Tab-separated table of C-alpha atoms in Angstrom:
chain	number	residue	atom	x	y	z
A	109	MET	CA	-0.354	-0.161	-0.191
A	110	GLU	CA	1.177	4.019	-0.959
A	111	LYS	CA	1.989	5.875	1.471
A	112	GLU	CA	-0.629	8.208	-0.425
A	113	GLU	CA	-3.256	6.033	0.292
A	114	PHE	CA	-2.704	4.957	3.858
A	115	SER	CA	-2.648	9.068	4.291
A	116	GLU	CA	-6.003	9.657	2.469
A	117	ALA	CA	-7.559	6.932	4.691
A	118	LEU	CA	-6.255	8.365	7.908
A	119	ASP	CA	-7.912	11.625	6.878
A	120	ALA	CA	-11.845	10.046	5.784
A	121	PHE	CA	-11.185	7.748	8.700
A	122	LEU	CA	-10.573	10.526	11.723
A	123	ALA	CA	-13.183	12.510	9.930
A	124	ASP	CA	-16.053	9.833	9.457
A	125	THR	CA	-16.447	9.649	6.200
A	126	ALA	CA	-14.554	6.825	4.969
A	127	ASN	CA	-15.730	3.944	2.625
A	128	SER	CA	-15.538	0.170	3.973
A	129	TRP	CA	-11.736	-0.081	1.925
A	130	GLN	CA	-10.591	2.751	4.255
A	131	LYS	CA	-12.248	1.308	7.253
A	132	PHE	CA	-10.395	-2.092	6.364
A	133	ILE	CA	-6.692	-0.046	6.104
A	134	ILE	CA	-6.651	1.621	9.342
A	135	GLU	CA	-8.372	-0.852	11.461
A	136	ASP	CA	-5.966	-3.212	9.673
A	137	TYR	CA	-3.103	-1.088	10.709
A	138	CYS	CA	-4.335	-0.647	14.250
A	139	TYR	CA	-4.407	-4.906	14.611
A	140	SER	CA	-1.132	-5.314	13.325
A	141	TYR	CA	0.787	-2.635	15.271
A	142	THR	CA	-1.305	-3.983	18.328
A	143	TYR	CA	-0.941	-7.768	17.493
A	144	CYS	CA	2.102	-7.153	15.570
A	145	TYR	CA	0.987	-9.167	12.809
A	146	ASP	CA	0.376	-7.923	9.345
A	147	ILE	CA	-2.648	-9.225	7.165
A	148	VAL	CA	-1.205	-9.072	3.703
A	149	GLU	CA	1.840	-11.672	5.616
A	150	LEU	CA	-0.947	-13.751	6.585
A	151	SER	CA	-2.789	-13.686	2.593
A	152	ASN	CA	0.985	-14.891	1.375
A	153	ASP	CA	1.832	-17.071	3.846
A	154	ALA	CA	-1.828	-19.279	3.046
A	155	ASN	CA	-1.197	-18.234	-1.447
A	156	GLU	CA	2.316	-20.284	0.142
A	157	LYS	CA	0.526	-22.935	1.513
A	158	GLN	CA	-1.862	-23.507	-0.820
A	159	VAL	CA	0.405	-23.826	-3.506
A	160	GLY	CA	2.612	-26.058	-1.605
A	161	GLY	CA	0.364	-27.621	-0.361
A	162	ARG	CA	-0.895	-28.415	-4.247
A	163	ILE	CA	2.761	-29.295	-5.006
A	164	LEU	CA	2.758	-32.280	-2.784
A	165	GLU	CA	-0.307	-33.742	-3.717
A	166	ALA	CA	0.977	-33.878	-6.834
A	167	ILE	CA	4.623	-35.646	-5.828
A	168	ILE	CA	2.670	-37.843	-3.739
A	169	LYS	CA	-0.288	-38.716	-7.530
A	170	ILE	CA	3.220	-39.398	-9.219
A	171	ARG	CA	5.224	-41.197	-6.168
A	172	MET	CA	1.727	-43.694	-5.916
A	173	ARG	CA	1.299	-44.324	-9.641
A	174	ASP	CA	5.083	-44.952	-10.112
A	175	MET	CA	5.190	-47.446	-7.264
A	176	GLY	CA	2.283	-49.102	-8.854
A	177	GLU	CA	3.849	-49.581	-12.280
A	178	TYR	CA	6.948	-51.548	-10.469
């Protein structure tokens, strides 16, 4: 996220005119600061696990197929 987008979201949030996305940005920042996590990092971790899971499934299928051929 760009600093300008965050700054606009903060201004709107403080003026009580923020849309849902701007509220999310500010609330995410507050939660991230409070609990020391970042929603972007969590999302990236979930995507990596999903991709890793699919790769593992493919490897298992290949190994099972190869074992059946012998």
